[in-house]
Coordinates of N, CA and C in Angstrom, one line a residue:
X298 N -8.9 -1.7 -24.6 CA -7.7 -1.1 -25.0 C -7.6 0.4 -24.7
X299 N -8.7 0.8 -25.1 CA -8.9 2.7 -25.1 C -8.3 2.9 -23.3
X300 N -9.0 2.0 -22.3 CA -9.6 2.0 -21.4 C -8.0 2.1 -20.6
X301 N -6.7 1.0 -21.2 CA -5.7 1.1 -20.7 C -4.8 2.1 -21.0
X302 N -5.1 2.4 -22.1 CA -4.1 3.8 -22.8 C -4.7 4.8 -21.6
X303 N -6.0 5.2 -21.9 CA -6.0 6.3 -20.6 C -5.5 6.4 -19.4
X304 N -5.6 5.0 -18.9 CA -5.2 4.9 -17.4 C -3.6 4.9 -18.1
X305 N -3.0 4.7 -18.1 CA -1.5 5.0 -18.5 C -1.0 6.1 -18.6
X306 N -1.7 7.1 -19.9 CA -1.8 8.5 -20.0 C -1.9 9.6 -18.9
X307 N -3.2 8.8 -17.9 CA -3.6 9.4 -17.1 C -2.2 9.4 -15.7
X308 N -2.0 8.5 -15.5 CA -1.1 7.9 -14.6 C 0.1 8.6 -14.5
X309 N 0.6 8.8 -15.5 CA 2.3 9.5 -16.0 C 1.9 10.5 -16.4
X310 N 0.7 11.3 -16.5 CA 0.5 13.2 -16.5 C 0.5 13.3 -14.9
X311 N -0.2 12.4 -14.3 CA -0.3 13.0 -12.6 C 1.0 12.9 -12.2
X312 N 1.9 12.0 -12.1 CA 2.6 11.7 -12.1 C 4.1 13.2 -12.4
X313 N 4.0 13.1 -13.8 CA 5.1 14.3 -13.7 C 4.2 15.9 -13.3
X314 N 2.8 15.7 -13.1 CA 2.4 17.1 -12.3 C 3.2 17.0 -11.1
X315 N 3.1 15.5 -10.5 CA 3.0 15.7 -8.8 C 4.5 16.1 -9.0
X316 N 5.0 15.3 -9.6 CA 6.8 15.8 -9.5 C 6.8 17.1 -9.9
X317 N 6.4 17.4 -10.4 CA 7.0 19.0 -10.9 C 6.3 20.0 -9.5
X318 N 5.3 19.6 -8.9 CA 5.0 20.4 -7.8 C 5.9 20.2 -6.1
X319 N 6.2 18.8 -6.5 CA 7.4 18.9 -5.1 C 8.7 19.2 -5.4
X320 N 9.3 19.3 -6.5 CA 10.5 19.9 -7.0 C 10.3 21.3 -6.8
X321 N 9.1 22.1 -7.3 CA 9.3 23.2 -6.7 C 9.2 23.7 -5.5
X322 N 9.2 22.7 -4.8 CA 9.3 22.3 -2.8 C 10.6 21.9 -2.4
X323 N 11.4 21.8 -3.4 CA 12.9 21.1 -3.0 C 13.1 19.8 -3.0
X324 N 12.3 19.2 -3.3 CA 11.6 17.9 -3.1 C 12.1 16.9 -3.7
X325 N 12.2 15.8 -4.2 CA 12.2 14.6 -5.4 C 10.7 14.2 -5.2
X326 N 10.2 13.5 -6.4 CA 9.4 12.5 -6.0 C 9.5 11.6 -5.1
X327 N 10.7 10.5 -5.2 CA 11.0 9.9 -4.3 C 10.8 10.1 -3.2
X328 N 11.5 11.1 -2.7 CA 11.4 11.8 -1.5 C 10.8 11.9 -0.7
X329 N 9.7 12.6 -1.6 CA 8.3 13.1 -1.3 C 7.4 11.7 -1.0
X330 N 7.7 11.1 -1.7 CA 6.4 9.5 -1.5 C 7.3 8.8 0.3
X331 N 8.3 8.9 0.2 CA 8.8 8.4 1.6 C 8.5 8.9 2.5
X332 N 8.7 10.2 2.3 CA 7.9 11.1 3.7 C 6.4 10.7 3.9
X333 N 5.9 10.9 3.1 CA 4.4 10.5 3.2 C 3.5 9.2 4.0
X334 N 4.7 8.3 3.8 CA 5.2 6.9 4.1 C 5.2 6.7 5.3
X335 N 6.3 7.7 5.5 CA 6.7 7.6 7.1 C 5.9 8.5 8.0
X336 N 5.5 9.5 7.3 CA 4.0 10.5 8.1 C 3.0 9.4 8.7
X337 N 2.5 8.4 7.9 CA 1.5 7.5 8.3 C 2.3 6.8 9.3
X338 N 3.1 6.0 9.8 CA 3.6 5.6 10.9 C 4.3 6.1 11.5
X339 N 4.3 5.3 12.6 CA 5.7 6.4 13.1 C 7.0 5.6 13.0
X340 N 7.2 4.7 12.5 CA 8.5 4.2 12.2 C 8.0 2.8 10.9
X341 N 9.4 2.3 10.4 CA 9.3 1.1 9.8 C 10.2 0.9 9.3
X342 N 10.7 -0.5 9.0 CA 11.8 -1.4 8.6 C 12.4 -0.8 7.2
X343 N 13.3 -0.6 7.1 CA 14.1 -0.1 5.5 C 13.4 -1.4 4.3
X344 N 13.2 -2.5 4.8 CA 12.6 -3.3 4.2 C 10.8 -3.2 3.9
X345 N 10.1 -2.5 5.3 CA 9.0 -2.6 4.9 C 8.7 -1.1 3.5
X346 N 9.4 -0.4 4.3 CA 9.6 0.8 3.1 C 9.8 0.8 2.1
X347 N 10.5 0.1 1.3 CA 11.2 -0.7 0.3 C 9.8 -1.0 -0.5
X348 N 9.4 -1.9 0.3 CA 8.2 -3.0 0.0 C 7.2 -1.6 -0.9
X349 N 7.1 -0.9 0.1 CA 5.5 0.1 0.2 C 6.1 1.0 -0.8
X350 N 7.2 0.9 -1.2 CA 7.4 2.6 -2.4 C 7.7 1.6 -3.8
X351 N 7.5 0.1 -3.6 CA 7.9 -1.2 -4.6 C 8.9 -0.2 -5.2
X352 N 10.2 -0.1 -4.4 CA 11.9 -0.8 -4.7 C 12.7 -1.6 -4.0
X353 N 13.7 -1.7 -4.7 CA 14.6 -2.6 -4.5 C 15.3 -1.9 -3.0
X354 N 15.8 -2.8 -2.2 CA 16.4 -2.0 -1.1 C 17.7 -1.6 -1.4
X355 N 18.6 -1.8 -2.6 CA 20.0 -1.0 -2.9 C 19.1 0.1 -2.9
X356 N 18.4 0.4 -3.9 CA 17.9 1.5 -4.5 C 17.1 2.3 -3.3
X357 N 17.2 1.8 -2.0 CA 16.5 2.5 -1.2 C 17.6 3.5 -0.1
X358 N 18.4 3.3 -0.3 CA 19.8 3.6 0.4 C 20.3 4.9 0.3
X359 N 20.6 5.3 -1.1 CA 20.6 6.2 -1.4 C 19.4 7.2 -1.1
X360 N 18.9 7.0 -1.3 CA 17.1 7.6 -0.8 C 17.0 8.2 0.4
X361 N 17.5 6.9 1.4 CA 17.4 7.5 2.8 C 18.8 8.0 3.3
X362 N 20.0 7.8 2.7 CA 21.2 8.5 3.0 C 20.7 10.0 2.7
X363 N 20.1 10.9 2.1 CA 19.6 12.1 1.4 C 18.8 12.5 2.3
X364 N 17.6 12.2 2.7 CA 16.9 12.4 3.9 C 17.6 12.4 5.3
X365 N 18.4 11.6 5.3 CA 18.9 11.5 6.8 C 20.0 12.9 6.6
X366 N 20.9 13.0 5.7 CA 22.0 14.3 5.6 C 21.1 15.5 5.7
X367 N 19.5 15.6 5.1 CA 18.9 16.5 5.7 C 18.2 16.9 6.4
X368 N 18.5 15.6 7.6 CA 18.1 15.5 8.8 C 16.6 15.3 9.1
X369 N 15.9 14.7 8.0 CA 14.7 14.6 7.9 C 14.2 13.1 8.7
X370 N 15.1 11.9 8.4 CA 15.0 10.9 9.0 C 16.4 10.7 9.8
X371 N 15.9 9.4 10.5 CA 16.8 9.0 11.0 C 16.7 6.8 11.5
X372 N 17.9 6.3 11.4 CA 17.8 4.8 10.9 C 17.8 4.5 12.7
X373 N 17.6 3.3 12.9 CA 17.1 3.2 14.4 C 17.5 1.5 14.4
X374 N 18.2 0.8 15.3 CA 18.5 -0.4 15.4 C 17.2 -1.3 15.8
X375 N 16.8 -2.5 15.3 CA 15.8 -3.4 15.4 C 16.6 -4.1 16.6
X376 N 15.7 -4.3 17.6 CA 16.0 -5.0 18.7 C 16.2 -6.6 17.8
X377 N 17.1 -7.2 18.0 CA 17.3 -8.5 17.9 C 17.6 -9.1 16.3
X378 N 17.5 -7.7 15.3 CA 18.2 -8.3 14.2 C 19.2 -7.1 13.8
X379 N 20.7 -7.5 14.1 CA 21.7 -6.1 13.8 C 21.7 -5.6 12.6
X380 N 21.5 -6.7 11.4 CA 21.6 -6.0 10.6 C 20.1 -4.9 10.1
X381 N 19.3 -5.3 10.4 CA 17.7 -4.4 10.1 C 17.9 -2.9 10.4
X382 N 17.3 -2.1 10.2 CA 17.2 -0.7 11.0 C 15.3 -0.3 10.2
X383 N 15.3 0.6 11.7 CA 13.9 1.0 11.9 C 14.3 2.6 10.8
X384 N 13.3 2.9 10.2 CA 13.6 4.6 9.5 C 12.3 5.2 10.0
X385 N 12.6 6.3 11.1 CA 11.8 7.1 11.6 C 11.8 8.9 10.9
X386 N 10.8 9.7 11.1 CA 11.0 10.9 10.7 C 11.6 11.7 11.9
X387 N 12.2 12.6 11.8 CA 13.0 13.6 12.7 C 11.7 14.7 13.0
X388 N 12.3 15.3 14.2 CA 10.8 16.6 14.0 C 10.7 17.3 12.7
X389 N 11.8 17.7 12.1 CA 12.0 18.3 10.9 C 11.1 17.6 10.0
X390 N 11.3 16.2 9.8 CA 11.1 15.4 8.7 C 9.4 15.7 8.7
X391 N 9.1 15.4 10.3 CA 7.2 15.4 10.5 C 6.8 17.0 10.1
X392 N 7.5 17.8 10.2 CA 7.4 18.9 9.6 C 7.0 18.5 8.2
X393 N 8.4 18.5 7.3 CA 8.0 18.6 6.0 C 7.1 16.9 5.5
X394 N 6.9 16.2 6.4 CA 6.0 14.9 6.0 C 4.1 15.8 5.8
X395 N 4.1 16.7 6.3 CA 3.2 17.5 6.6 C 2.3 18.7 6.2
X396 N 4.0 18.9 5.4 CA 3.6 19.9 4.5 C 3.7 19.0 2.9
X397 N 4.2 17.7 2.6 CA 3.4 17.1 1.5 C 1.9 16.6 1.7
X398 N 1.7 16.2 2.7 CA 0.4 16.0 2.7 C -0.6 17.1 2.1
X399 N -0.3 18.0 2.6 CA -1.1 19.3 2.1 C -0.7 19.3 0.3
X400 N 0.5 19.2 0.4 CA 0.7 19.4 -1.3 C -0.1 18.4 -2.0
X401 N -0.1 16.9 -1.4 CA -1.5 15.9 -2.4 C -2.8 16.2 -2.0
X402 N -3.3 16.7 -1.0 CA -4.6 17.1 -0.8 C -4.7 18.3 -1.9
X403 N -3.7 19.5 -1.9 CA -4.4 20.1 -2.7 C -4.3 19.5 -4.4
X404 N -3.1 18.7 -4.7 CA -2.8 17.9 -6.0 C -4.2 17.2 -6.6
X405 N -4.9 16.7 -5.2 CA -6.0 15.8 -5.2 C -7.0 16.7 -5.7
X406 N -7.7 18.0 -5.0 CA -8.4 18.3 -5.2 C -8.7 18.9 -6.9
X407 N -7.3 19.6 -7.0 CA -7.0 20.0 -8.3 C -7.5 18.9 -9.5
X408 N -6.7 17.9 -9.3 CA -6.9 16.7 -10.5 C -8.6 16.0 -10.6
X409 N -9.0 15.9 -9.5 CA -10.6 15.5 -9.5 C -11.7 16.5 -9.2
X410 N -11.4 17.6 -9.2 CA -12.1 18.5 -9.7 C -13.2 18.7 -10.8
X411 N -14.1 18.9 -10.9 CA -15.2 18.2 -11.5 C -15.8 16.9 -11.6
X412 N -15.2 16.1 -11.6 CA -15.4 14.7 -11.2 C -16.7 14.1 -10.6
X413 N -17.2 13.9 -11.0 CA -18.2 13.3 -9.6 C -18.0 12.4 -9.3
X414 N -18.9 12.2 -8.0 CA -18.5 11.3 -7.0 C -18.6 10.2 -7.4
X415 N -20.1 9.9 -7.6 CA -20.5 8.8 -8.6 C -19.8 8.1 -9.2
X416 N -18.9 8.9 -10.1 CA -18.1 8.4 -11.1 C -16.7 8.2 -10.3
X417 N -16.3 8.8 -9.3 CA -15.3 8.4 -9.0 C -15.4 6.9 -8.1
X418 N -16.2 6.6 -7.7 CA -16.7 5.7 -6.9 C -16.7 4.4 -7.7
X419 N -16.9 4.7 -9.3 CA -16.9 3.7 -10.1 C -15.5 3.5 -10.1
X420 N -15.2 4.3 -10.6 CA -13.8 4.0 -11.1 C -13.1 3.3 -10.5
X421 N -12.9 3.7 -8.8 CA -12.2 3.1 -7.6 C -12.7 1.9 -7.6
X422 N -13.7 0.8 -7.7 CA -14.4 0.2 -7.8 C -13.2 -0.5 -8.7
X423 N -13.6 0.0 -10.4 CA -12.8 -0.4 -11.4 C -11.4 -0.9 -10.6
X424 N -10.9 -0.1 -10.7 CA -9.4 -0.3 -10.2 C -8.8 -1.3 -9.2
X425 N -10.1 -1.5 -7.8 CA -9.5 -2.7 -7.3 C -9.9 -3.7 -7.5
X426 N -10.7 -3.8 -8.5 CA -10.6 -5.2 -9.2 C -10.0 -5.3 -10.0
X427 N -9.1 -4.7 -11.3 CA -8.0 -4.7 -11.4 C -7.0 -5.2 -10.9
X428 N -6.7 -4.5 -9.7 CA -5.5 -5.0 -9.0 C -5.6 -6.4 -8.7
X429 N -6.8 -6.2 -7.9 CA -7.4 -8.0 -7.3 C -6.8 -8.9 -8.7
X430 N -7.0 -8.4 -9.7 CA -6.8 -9.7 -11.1 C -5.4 -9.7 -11.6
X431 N -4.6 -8.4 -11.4 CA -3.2 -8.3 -11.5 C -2.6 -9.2 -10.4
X432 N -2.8 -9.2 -9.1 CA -2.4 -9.6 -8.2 C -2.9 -11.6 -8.1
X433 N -3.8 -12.0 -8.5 CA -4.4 -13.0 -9.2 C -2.8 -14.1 -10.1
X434 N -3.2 -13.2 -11.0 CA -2.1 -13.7 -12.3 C -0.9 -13.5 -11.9
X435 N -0.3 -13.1 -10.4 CA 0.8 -12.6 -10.2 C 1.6 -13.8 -10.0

């Protein structure tokens, strides 16, 4: 019980740090997780996107209509299904996809800071077996 309250606690303090550090970047969280998203590939389906930020694709629309007016992305037609589109980053976008990365490396460094390795190594450990058991009962 102790063990889940922390990880909860812990979860939603990183959580409103990281937001409060990309808002002072202009940023949303949102935002900020999609670019990140789309930094690692170089394109992907509005659906696989969806998938990887676990929302709903209404709720993904809005998201990338915001991005795309700030010319950060842009929606790209899937050969052979009209309705699909590809969401790539714009140069702009790979710009600022780039300069969040730097904002979670340093978020990272910050938050596990003191930490040892050891112990983080457990933990990670912990956690995907976790998921493995969450994903189990799913």
């Amino acid at each position: 019980m102790l063990f889940s309250e922390e990880l909860w606690k812990v979860s939603r303090k990183m959580r409103t740090l990281f937001d409060a550090r990309v808002r002072a970047e202009g940023l949303t969280l949102p935002r900020a997780r999609t670019l990140m998203l789309l930094g690692k590939k170089d394109c992907m389906t509005q659906t696989e996107l969806a998938d990887a930020l676990e929302i709903e694709r209404p709720t993904l629309v809005p998201l990338l209509d915001g991005l795309e007016k700030q010319d950060l992305i842009k929606r790209l037609p899937v050969d052979g299904d009209r309705r699909a589109k590809h969401v790539a980053l714009t140069p702009a976008g790979r710009e600022q996809a780039a300069h969040v990365n730097r904002l979670v490396r340093e978020f990272r460094n910050d938050v596990l800071s003191n930490v040892d390795e050891d112990d983080l190594n457990v933990a990670i450990r912990v956690l995907e077996a976790m998921t493995r058991n969450i994903e189990a009962a799913s």
